[in-house]
Short mmCIF file of C-alpha atoms and ligand atoms in Angstrom, two decimals:
data_model
loop_
_atom_site.label_atom_id
_atom_site.label_comp_id
_atom_site.label_asym_id
_atom_site.label_seq_id
_atom_site.Cartn_x
_atom_site.Cartn_y
_atom_site.Cartn_z
CA UNK A 17 -3.36 -20.08 -14.65
CA UNK A 18 -4.55 -19.80 -10.77
CA UNK A 19 -8.01 -18.86 -10.64
CA UNK A 20 -9.86 -17.79 -7.51
CA UNK A 21 -13.89 -18.83 -7.70
CA UNK A 22 -15.90 -16.97 -5.05
CA UNK A 23 -19.51 -17.70 -3.88
CA UNK A 24 -21.28 -14.68 -2.81
CA UNK A 25 -24.75 -14.47 -1.18
CA UNK A 26 -23.48 -15.73 2.22
CA UNK A 27 -22.71 -13.11 5.46
CA UNK A 28 -19.03 -13.03 7.00
CA UNK A 29 -18.49 -14.37 9.97
CA UNK A 30 -15.38 -14.29 11.94
CA UNK A 31 -12.07 -12.47 13.33
CA UNK A 32 -8.61 -12.74 11.89
CA UNK A 33 -5.37 -10.47 12.87
CA UNK A 34 -4.34 -8.36 9.53
CA UNK A 35 -0.81 -9.16 8.08
CA UNK A 36 1.89 -6.83 7.88
CA UNK A 37 1.37 -3.41 5.77
CA UNK A 38 3.06 -3.90 1.99
CA UNK A 39 3.91 -0.28 1.75
CA UNK A 40 5.40 -0.37 5.25
CA UNK A 41 8.05 -3.35 4.95
CA UNK A 42 8.87 -2.46 1.68
CA UNK A 43 10.74 0.83 2.77
CA UNK A 44 12.00 -0.78 6.06
CA UNK A 45 13.60 -3.41 3.62
CA UNK A 46 15.31 -0.71 1.95
CA UNK A 47 16.24 1.10 5.17
CA UNK A 48 18.12 -2.24 5.89
CA UNK A 49 20.93 -0.84 3.78
CA UNK A 50 21.82 1.83 6.86
CA UNK A 51 21.96 -0.51 9.58
CA UNK A 52 25.29 -1.19 10.95
CA UNK A 53 24.55 -4.86 11.46
CA UNK A 54 21.84 -7.77 11.00
CA UNK A 55 17.97 -6.26 11.20
CA UNK A 56 14.93 -8.47 12.05
CA UNK A 57 11.73 -7.71 10.60
CA UNK A 58 8.60 -9.01 12.54
CA UNK A 59 4.84 -9.60 10.94
CA UNK A 60 6.24 -9.38 7.09
CA UNK A 61 3.42 -10.69 4.67
CA UNK A 62 4.26 -13.11 2.09
CA UNK A 63 4.01 -11.19 -0.93
CA UNK A 64 5.97 -10.80 -4.31
CA UNK A 65 6.72 -7.16 -3.83
CA UNK A 66 8.11 -8.29 -0.65
CA UNK A 67 9.82 -11.02 -2.30
CA UNK A 68 11.02 -8.45 -5.10
CA UNK A 69 12.68 -6.19 -2.57
CA UNK A 70 14.44 -9.25 -1.10
CA UNK A 71 15.99 -9.95 -4.37
CA UNK A 72 16.95 -6.37 -4.82
CA UNK A 73 18.76 -6.37 -1.45
CA UNK A 74 20.57 -9.77 -2.49
CA UNK A 75 21.75 -8.22 -5.25
CA UNK A 76 23.64 -5.24 -3.20
CA UNK A 77 24.99 -8.07 -1.58
CA UNK A 78 22.88 -8.25 1.78
CA UNK A 79 22.27 -11.82 2.97
CA UNK A 80 18.60 -12.28 3.67
CA UNK A 81 16.42 -15.04 5.39
CA UNK A 82 12.97 -15.23 5.79
CA UNK A 83 11.46 -17.45 8.93
CA UNK A 84 7.46 -17.53 8.86
CA UNK A 85 6.64 -14.10 8.93
CA UNK A 86 10.29 -12.95 10.39
CA UNK A 87 12.34 -11.81 7.97
CA UNK A 88 15.87 -11.12 8.69
CA UNK A 89 18.29 -8.82 6.64
CA UNK A 90 22.04 -8.54 7.24
CA UNK A 91 23.52 -5.58 5.31
CA UNK A 92 27.31 -6.15 6.15
CA UNK A 93 28.38 -7.47 2.72
CA UNK A 94 26.65 -5.18 0.77
CA UNK A 95 28.76 -3.27 -1.27
CA UNK A 96 26.47 -2.77 -4.76
CA UNK A 97 25.22 1.10 -5.71
CA UNK A 98 23.16 -0.09 -8.96
CA UNK A 99 20.16 -1.89 -9.19
CA UNK A 100 19.32 -3.80 -12.40
CA UNK A 101 16.44 -2.77 -14.82
CA UNK A 102 14.69 -6.10 -14.91
CA UNK A 103 14.56 -5.47 -10.92
CA UNK A 104 13.60 -1.91 -11.27
CA UNK A 105 10.89 -3.10 -13.66
CA UNK A 106 9.80 -5.92 -10.68
CA UNK A 107 8.29 -3.62 -8.76
CA UNK A 108 7.00 0.17 -8.89
CA UNK A 109 8.45 1.03 -5.42
CA UNK A 110 11.67 -0.09 -6.24
CA UNK A 111 12.65 4.04 -6.55
CA UNK A 112 12.64 3.63 -2.31
CA UNK A 113 16.29 2.14 -2.59
CA UNK A 114 17.59 5.27 -4.02
CA UNK A 115 18.11 7.18 -0.78
CA UNK A 116 19.70 4.45 1.17
CA UNK A 117 22.06 3.29 -1.46
CA UNK A 118 23.33 6.99 -1.75
CA UNK A 119 23.35 7.33 2.08
CA UNK A 120 25.48 4.00 2.33
CA UNK A 121 27.88 4.14 -0.78
CA UNK A 122 27.72 7.94 -1.72
CA UNK A 123 26.56 6.16 -5.10
CA UNK A 124 23.70 4.69 -6.88
CA UNK A 125 22.55 3.88 -10.08
CA UNK A 126 19.08 2.80 -11.13
CA UNK A 127 16.42 2.76 -14.21
CA UNK A 128 13.31 4.39 -13.91
CA UNK A 129 10.69 2.15 -11.84
CA UNK A 130 8.43 -0.41 -13.45
CA UNK A 131 5.50 0.57 -15.07
CA UNK A 132 2.32 1.56 -12.94
CA UNK A 133 -0.99 0.20 -14.19
CA UNK A 134 -2.39 3.71 -12.46
CA UNK A 135 -0.99 5.72 -14.73
CA UNK A 136 2.23 7.86 -14.77
CA UNK A 137 4.34 7.23 -11.97
CA UNK A 138 7.09 10.44 -12.31
CA UNK A 139 9.90 10.59 -9.86
CA UNK A 140 11.12 14.29 -9.99
CA UNK A 141 10.22 14.78 -6.39
CA UNK A 142 12.35 11.77 -5.53
CA UNK A 143 15.53 13.54 -7.80
CA UNK A 144 14.54 17.37 -6.45
CA UNK A 145 14.75 15.50 -3.03
CA UNK A 146 18.29 14.00 -3.33
CA UNK A 147 19.46 17.39 -5.14
CA UNK A 148 18.21 19.22 -2.08
CA UNK A 149 20.32 17.22 0.05
CA UNK A 150 23.44 18.08 -1.97
CA UNK A 151 24.27 15.14 -4.38
CA UNK A 152 24.60 15.38 -7.95
CA UNK A 153 21.93 13.50 -10.15
CA UNK A 154 22.36 12.61 -13.76
CA UNK A 155 19.38 11.39 -16.06
CA UNK A 156 21.04 9.67 -18.90
CA UNK A 157 19.80 6.13 -20.04
CA UNK A 158 19.08 5.55 -16.37
CA UNK A 159 19.36 7.36 -12.83
CA UNK A 160 22.94 8.01 -12.04
CA UNK A 161 23.71 9.63 -8.75
CA UNK A 162 26.80 10.83 -6.90
CA UNK A 163 27.73 12.27 -3.75
CA UNK A 164 27.40 12.08 0.00
CA UNK A 165 24.22 13.55 1.36
CA UNK A 166 24.94 17.05 3.22
CA UNK A 167 21.54 17.20 4.63
CA UNK A 168 19.58 20.60 4.35
CA UNK A 169 15.75 22.08 3.42
CA UNK A 170 13.82 19.65 0.99
CA UNK A 171 10.68 21.06 0.10
CA UNK A 172 7.49 19.07 -1.74
CA UNK A 173 5.36 20.26 -4.07
CA UNK A 174 3.23 17.13 -3.17
CA UNK A 175 3.03 15.33 -0.14
CA UNK A 176 4.56 12.43 -1.73
CA UNK A 177 4.70 9.11 0.22
CA UNK A 178 7.58 7.53 -1.73
CA UNK A 179 9.90 11.09 -1.62
CA UNK A 180 9.59 11.66 1.66
CA UNK A 181 10.36 8.44 2.50
CA UNK A 182 13.33 8.58 0.03
CA UNK A 183 14.84 11.83 1.50
CA UNK A 184 14.23 10.81 5.07
CA UNK A 185 16.69 7.43 4.21
CA UNK A 186 19.04 9.70 2.38
CA UNK A 187 19.31 12.10 5.14
CA UNK A 188 19.56 9.78 7.98
CA UNK A 189 22.72 8.30 6.04
CA UNK A 190 23.96 12.16 5.02
CA UNK A 191 25.97 14.57 7.78
CA UNK A 192 23.92 17.15 8.70
CA UNK A 193 20.30 18.48 9.66
CA UNK A 194 17.75 18.05 7.52
CA UNK A 195 14.04 19.24 7.30
CA UNK A 196 11.68 17.77 5.08
CA UNK A 197 8.73 20.38 4.31
CA UNK A 198 5.20 19.16 3.45
CA UNK A 199 6.06 15.37 4.10
CA UNK A 200 3.67 13.05 3.47
CA UNK A 201 1.91 12.21 6.75
CA UNK A 202 0.42 8.33 6.02
CA UNK A 203 1.12 5.85 8.84
CA UNK A 204 3.82 3.77 6.86
CA UNK A 205 6.13 7.30 7.01
CA UNK A 206 5.79 7.06 11.24
CA UNK A 207 6.54 3.40 11.30
CA UNK A 208 9.41 4.25 9.37
CA UNK A 209 10.72 7.06 11.63
CA UNK A 210 10.03 4.36 14.63
CA UNK A 211 12.55 1.42 13.00
CA UNK A 212 15.09 4.11 11.98
CA UNK A 213 14.93 5.41 15.62
CA UNK A 214 15.30 1.93 16.65
CA UNK A 215 18.24 1.26 14.99
CA UNK A 216 19.80 4.54 16.66
CA UNK A 217 18.62 7.43 14.12
CA UNK A 218 17.38 10.56 15.67
CA UNK A 219 14.35 11.14 12.95
CA UNK A 220 11.61 13.48 14.30
CA UNK A 221 8.13 15.09 13.56
CA UNK A 222 6.80 11.87 11.13
CA UNK A 223 3.00 11.81 10.89
CA UNK A 224 3.36 15.61 10.50
CA UNK A 225 3.74 17.71 7.48
CA UNK A 226 7.48 18.44 8.88
CA UNK A 227 10.01 15.93 9.50
CA UNK A 228 13.43 16.38 11.35
CA UNK A 229 16.51 14.53 10.52
CA UNK A 230 19.85 14.35 12.51
CA UNK A 231 21.85 12.97 10.19
CA UNK A 232 25.22 10.93 10.05
CA UNK A 233 24.65 9.03 13.33
CA UNK A 234 25.87 5.70 13.26
CA UNK A 235 23.12 2.94 13.47
CA UNK A 236 23.31 -0.35 14.48
CA UNK A 237 21.14 -3.66 13.90
CA UNK A 238 17.99 -4.47 15.73
CA UNK A 239 14.56 -5.89 15.49
CA UNK A 240 10.92 -4.32 14.43
CA UNK A 241 7.55 -5.39 13.94
CA UNK A 242 6.00 -4.20 10.71
CA UNK A 243 2.25 -2.31 11.57
CA UNK A 244 -0.73 -4.00 10.33
CA UNK A 245 -2.02 -3.52 6.45
CA UNK A 246 -4.73 -0.47 6.74
CA UNK A 247 -5.43 -1.08 3.28
CA UNK A 248 -5.99 -4.78 3.46
CA UNK A 249 -8.20 -3.89 6.34
CA UNK A 250 -10.27 -1.58 4.30
CA UNK A 251 -10.62 -4.47 1.54
CA UNK A 252 -12.23 -6.79 4.33
CA UNK A 253 -14.12 -4.49 6.04
CA UNK A 254 -15.23 -3.33 2.44
CA UNK A 255 -16.06 -7.23 1.51
CA UNK A 256 -18.17 -7.29 4.98
CA UNK A 257 -20.18 -4.08 3.80
CA UNK A 258 -20.35 -5.84 0.79
CA UNK A 259 -21.86 -9.59 2.04
CA UNK A 260 -23.21 -8.55 5.03
CA UNK A 261 -22.38 -10.36 8.82
CA UNK A 262 -19.85 -9.42 11.36
CA UNK A 263 -16.31 -9.14 11.19
CA UNK A 264 -13.52 -8.25 13.65
CA UNK A 265 -10.04 -7.02 12.59
CA UNK A 266 -7.05 -7.36 14.94
CA UNK A 267 -3.22 -5.73 14.34
CA UNK A 268 -4.42 -2.70 12.85
CA UNK A 269 -5.17 0.88 14.06
CA UNK A 270 -8.81 2.00 13.21
CA UNK A 271 -7.61 5.44 13.48
CA UNK A 272 -5.42 4.78 10.48
CA UNK A 273 -8.90 3.94 8.19
CA UNK A 274 -10.79 6.24 10.03
CA UNK A 275 -11.89 7.85 7.00
CA UNK A 276 -13.06 4.66 5.32
CA UNK A 277 -14.81 3.76 8.52
CA UNK A 278 -16.80 6.95 8.40
CA UNK A 279 -17.82 6.29 4.71
CA UNK A 280 -18.78 2.52 5.45
CA UNK A 281 -20.98 3.77 8.94
CA UNK A 282 -22.83 6.10 6.20
CA UNK A 283 -23.87 3.38 4.03
CA UNK A 284 -25.26 1.69 7.03
CA UNK A 285 -22.99 -0.12 8.60
CA UNK A 286 -22.39 -0.65 12.54
CA UNK A 287 -18.71 0.39 12.99
CA UNK A 288 -16.96 -0.55 16.61
CA UNK A 289 -13.35 0.91 16.93
CA UNK A 290 -10.85 -0.14 19.54
CA UNK A 291 -7.36 0.76 19.81
CA UNK A 292 -6.06 -2.59 18.20
CA UNK A 293 -9.13 -3.96 16.23
CA UNK A 294 -12.06 -2.58 14.48
CA UNK A 295 -15.44 -4.67 13.95
CA UNK A 296 -18.30 -3.72 11.17
CA UNK A 297 -21.59 -5.50 11.45
CA UNK A 298 -23.95 -5.47 8.22
CA UNK A 299 -27.40 -6.70 8.15
CA UNK A 300 -28.06 -8.12 5.01
CA UNK A 301 -31.68 -7.95 4.80
CA UNK A 302 -31.01 -4.12 4.86
CA UNK A 303 -29.64 -2.29 1.70
CA UNK A 304 -26.56 -0.40 2.26
CA UNK A 305 -26.96 3.83 1.44
CA UNK A 306 -24.95 5.42 -1.28
CA UNK A 307 -22.57 8.09 0.32
CA UNK A 308 -23.01 11.67 -1.18
CA UNK A 309 -19.40 11.87 -2.32
CA UNK A 310 -15.93 10.36 -1.36
CA UNK A 311 -12.73 12.12 -2.44
CA UNK A 312 -9.72 10.59 -2.28
CA UNK A 313 -7.00 12.47 -0.78
CA UNK A 314 -3.32 12.59 0.82
CA UNK A 315 -3.48 10.98 4.74
CA UNK A 316 -5.36 11.99 6.70
CA UNK A 317 -7.90 11.98 3.47
CA UNK A 318 -9.76 9.38 2.12
CA UNK A 319 -6.50 6.89 1.54
CA UNK A 320 -6.89 6.27 -2.83
CA UNK A 321 -6.02 2.66 -2.30
CA UNK A 322 -9.29 2.07 -0.44
CA UNK A 323 -11.65 3.95 -3.49
CA UNK A 324 -11.73 0.68 -5.32
CA UNK A 325 -12.83 -1.61 -2.72
CA UNK A 326 -15.21 0.56 -1.28
CA UNK A 327 -16.45 1.57 -4.45
CA UNK A 328 -17.30 -2.33 -4.92
CA UNK A 329 -19.13 -2.47 -1.66
CA UNK A 330 -21.38 0.43 -2.66
CA UNK A 331 -22.02 -1.00 -6.00
CA UNK A 332 -25.23 -2.47 -4.36
CA UNK A 333 -26.64 0.26 -2.53
CA UNK A 334 -29.78 2.71 -2.48
CA UNK A 335 -28.86 5.83 -4.24
CA UNK A 336 -25.80 7.04 -5.87
CA UNK A 337 -22.48 8.12 -5.09
CA UNK A 338 -20.06 10.00 -6.91
CA UNK A 339 -16.06 9.07 -6.58
CA UNK A 340 -13.52 11.79 -7.05
CA UNK A 341 -10.16 10.08 -7.27
CA UNK A 342 -7.65 13.32 -7.02
CA UNK A 343 -4.24 11.07 -6.93
CA UNK A 344 -3.49 8.55 -10.22
CA UNK A 345 -5.01 9.53 -13.51
CA UNK A 346 -6.24 5.91 -14.20
CA UNK A 347 -7.41 4.44 -10.83
CA UNK A 348 -11.10 3.15 -12.36
CA UNK A 349 -9.80 0.21 -14.38
CA UNK A 350 -11.67 -1.81 -12.10
CA UNK A 351 -14.88 -0.16 -12.99
CA UNK A 352 -15.08 -2.38 -16.44
CA UNK A 353 -15.04 -5.82 -14.86
CA UNK A 354 -17.72 -4.50 -11.98
CA UNK A 355 -19.94 -3.81 -14.89
CA UNK A 356 -19.50 -7.29 -16.13
CA UNK A 357 -21.03 -7.81 -12.69
CA UNK A 358 -23.95 -5.80 -13.56
CA UNK A 359 -22.77 -2.08 -11.60
CA UNK A 360 -24.23 0.68 -12.97
CA UNK A 361 -21.06 3.07 -13.02
CA UNK A 362 -20.42 5.95 -14.96
CA UNK A 363 -17.24 7.33 -15.21
CA UNK A 364 -15.48 10.94 -16.92
CA UNK A 365 -11.68 11.42 -16.00
CA UNK A 366 -11.07 11.00 -12.57
CA UNK A 367 -14.59 11.40 -11.62
CA UNK A 368 -17.18 7.91 -11.24
CA UNK A 369 -20.63 8.00 -10.41
CA UNK A 370 -22.13 5.08 -9.05
CA UNK A 371 -25.68 4.17 -9.32
CA UNK A 372 -26.51 1.66 -6.74
CA UNK A 373 -28.15 -1.37 -8.25
CA UNK A 374 -30.17 -4.27 -6.04
CA UNK A 375 -27.64 -6.51 -6.30
CA UNK A 376 -24.72 -7.69 -8.72
CA UNK A 377 -24.59 -11.06 -10.22
CA UNK A 378 -21.01 -13.28 -10.39
CA UNK A 379 -19.22 -13.29 -13.75
CA UNK A 380 -15.76 -13.83 -15.11
CA UNK A 381 -13.64 -11.24 -14.43
CA UNK A 382 -10.14 -9.97 -14.28
CA UNK A 383 -8.23 -7.98 -11.68
CA UNK A 384 -6.59 -4.76 -13.62
CA UNK A 385 -4.10 -4.11 -11.01
CA UNK A 386 -3.53 -4.48 -6.91
CA UNK A 387 -6.46 -2.55 -5.43
CA UNK A 388 -8.74 -3.47 -8.27
CA UNK A 389 -8.46 -7.29 -7.56
CA UNK A 390 -9.48 -6.68 -3.89
CA UNK A 391 -12.14 -4.81 -4.98
CA UNK A 392 -13.45 -7.08 -7.01
CA UNK A 393 -12.96 -10.08 -4.25
CA UNK A 394 -15.28 -7.80 -2.34
CA UNK A 395 -18.03 -7.35 -5.15
CA UNK A 396 -18.16 -11.09 -5.69
CA UNK A 397 -18.89 -11.78 -1.77
CA UNK A 398 -21.68 -9.85 -2.07
CA UNK A 399 -23.01 -10.74 -5.12
CA UNK A 400 -25.48 -13.54 -6.74
CA UNK A 401 -23.63 -16.68 -7.79
CA UNK A 402 -20.07 -17.35 -8.53
CA UNK A 403 -17.20 -15.23 -9.70
CA UNK A 404 -14.12 -16.39 -11.03
CA UNK A 405 -11.34 -13.69 -10.43
CA UNK A 406 -8.12 -13.71 -12.98
CA UNK A 407 -5.48 -11.46 -12.52
CA UNK A 408 -3.57 -12.87 -9.64
CA UNK A 409 -0.46 -11.60 -10.05
CA UNK A 410 -1.41 -8.16 -9.05
CA UNK A 411 -3.70 -9.52 -6.17
CA UNK A 412 -0.72 -11.36 -4.74
CA UNK A 413 1.42 -8.71 -4.79
CA UNK A 414 -0.28 -6.91 -1.73
CA UNK A 415 -2.91 -9.60 -0.40
CA UNK A 416 -1.11 -12.48 1.42
CA UNK A 417 -3.60 -15.44 0.80
CA UNK A 418 -6.56 -13.27 -0.03
CA UNK A 419 -8.91 -16.51 -0.41
CA UNK A 420 -7.69 -17.77 2.42
CA UNK A 421 -8.46 -14.70 4.47
CA UNK A 422 -11.95 -14.38 2.69
CA UNK A 423 -12.48 -18.15 3.50
CA UNK A 424 -11.60 -17.61 7.49
CA UNK A 425 -14.34 -15.25 7.45
CA UNK A 426 -16.61 -17.46 5.87
CA UNK A 427 -16.48 -16.50 2.67
CA UNK A 428 -16.89 -19.06 -0.27
CA UNK A 429 -13.29 -18.33 -1.87
CA UNK A 430 -11.09 -21.03 -3.25
CA UNK A 431 -7.59 -21.00 -5.69
CA UNK A 432 -7.78 -23.54 -8.84
CA UNK A 433 -5.21 -24.03 -11.04
CA UNK A 434 -6.81 -24.16 -14.44
C1 EPZ B 527 2.63 5.04 -2.26
O1 EPZ B 527 2.82 5.40 -3.95
C2 EPZ B 527 1.63 3.84 -1.76
N1 EPZ B 527 2.58 2.98 -2.57
C3 EPZ B 527 0.70 3.55 -3.26
O2 EPZ B 527 0.05 2.48 -2.99
C4 EPZ B 527 -0.20 4.87 -2.83
O3 EPZ B 527 -1.53 4.87 -3.46
C5 EPZ B 527 0.57 6.14 -2.85
O4 EPZ B 527 1.52 6.40 -2.17
C6 EPZ B 527 -0.48 7.24 -2.14
O5 EPZ B 527 -0.93 6.83 -1.06
C7 EPZ B 527 3.88 2.37 -1.33
O6 EPZ B 527 4.02 2.90 -0.36
C8 EPZ B 527 5.10 1.41 -1.89
P1 EPZ B 527 2.92 9.03 -4.01
P2 EPZ B 527 3.99 6.47 -3.85
O7 EPZ B 527 4.44 9.58 -4.13
O8 EPZ B 527 4.92 6.75 -2.97
C9 EPZ B 527 2.73 12.24 -7.65
C10 EPZ B 527 -0.99 0.61 -3.50
O9 EPZ B 527 -1.65 0.13 -4.04
N2 EPZ B 527 4.24 12.09 -7.36
O10 EPZ B 527 2.68 9.78 -2.70
O11 EPZ B 527 4.13 6.36 -5.41
C11 EPZ B 527 2.13 10.59 -8.04
O12 EPZ B 527 1.89 10.94 -9.40
C12 EPZ B 527 -0.15 1.59 -4.03
O13 EPZ B 527 -0.21 -0.27 -2.01
C13 EPZ B 527 4.86 12.87 -8.42
O14 EPZ B 527 4.16 13.83 -9.27
O15 EPZ B 527 2.67 7.45 -4.28
C14 EPZ B 527 0.67 10.85 -7.41
O16 EPZ B 527 -0.25 11.36 -8.08
C15 EPZ B 527 -0.74 1.98 -5.09
N3 EPZ B 527 6.28 13.15 -8.58
C16 EPZ B 527 0.68 11.70 -6.07
O17 EPZ B 527 2.52 12.25 -6.08
C17 EPZ B 527 7.08 12.14 -7.47
O18 EPZ B 527 8.23 11.96 -7.73
C18 EPZ B 527 1.02 10.89 -4.74
O19 EPZ B 527 1.92 9.60 -4.98
C19 EPZ B 527 6.10 11.35 -6.72
C20 EPZ B 527 4.90 11.62 -6.90
#
């Protein structure tokens, strides 16, 4: 089993370019099924979730090739319309193949996506969107969809990221015009719109609450560069806030994490934002200040994926911070691990009260989920002593070479087999 050992206590110093966004490259890979020829995606991170998506594409008949951070997908030979249960379980977001499969083949046979550590991950909004576009959906020992999408009006009761993406992908391949109301506004939705339009589609409005699609246009192949990962950036900045020092991140738009920067700034960090880079400085001789409340919300609110890393940074601070997690039922599983490091946190349902302590200490901890793992690494860099971080299968889903990134910023992090 692999373990990342992290020695805390030293400030971080340095600059790095943040890798491509997991939550953009996954829908982009699914969208390759709609292309009329080979597609090359640049800035694709080496992540196990990306490997899982490539395996599904190959299962469906696509050719895939990786050259460094360039991924090429040729969907010409794709004829499949079924994704196996094992593959659906390999990754929570495998449901994103539903829309493009329907658009390409007129049918889709999937099972419910993989279990998730964050609590129930329903897909009712995905299925309602597909039905609104004229397809038949039956749920009988799996999910079976038939019919070419006709376009229509999709009303999302929650601005679901995945349901917005599935509706966009289904509508692009369908005939007619579609409007998605109460669409998610995350930057990854805008990246998907840019990618689809680069292939010849006509999608507008992404980033706002209403996305329109002129469906049925023939799509060609092409190439596209994936946006930087704003949650990886938030994690690294949280690590710098915890350890102190000066870190500059390139390849990410500071506006995509403005609410995170606001919280870290309120905590006493000095944040400098430019169009394609952000810098955070923190004098470790002065304690961080607690922030009254951090409440997660759909974009442009505070991202739920940054809740754990920012909590990790605020464990050692002056005062109390109240976290309110509005997006998922079980997104405090990192709390028990932070408590092993000396954190003083009380949770009650979707609320967590963090009473700042002077300093955390190293401990044996286990990542409970992807962002909890990033949080524990951030906490370890600010802690006294050495932390042994296990559960790397979660971390490797969404952070490429986490220990390498931290080490390049002067953090004492190394991965060893035990
Ligand atoms: C995306 O998940 C991200 N994953 C998540 O990041 C992120 O936490 C989440 O959006 C919220 O920002 C990817 O993009 C691959 P949602 P998604 O549908 O699309 C409820 C990470 O760490 N809902 O916007 O699954 C749902 O239960 C991951 O990188 C329904 O009720 O999230 C949740 O409460 C974790 N019915 C809320 O909507 C549905 O059909 C938002 O979920 C769908 C969702």
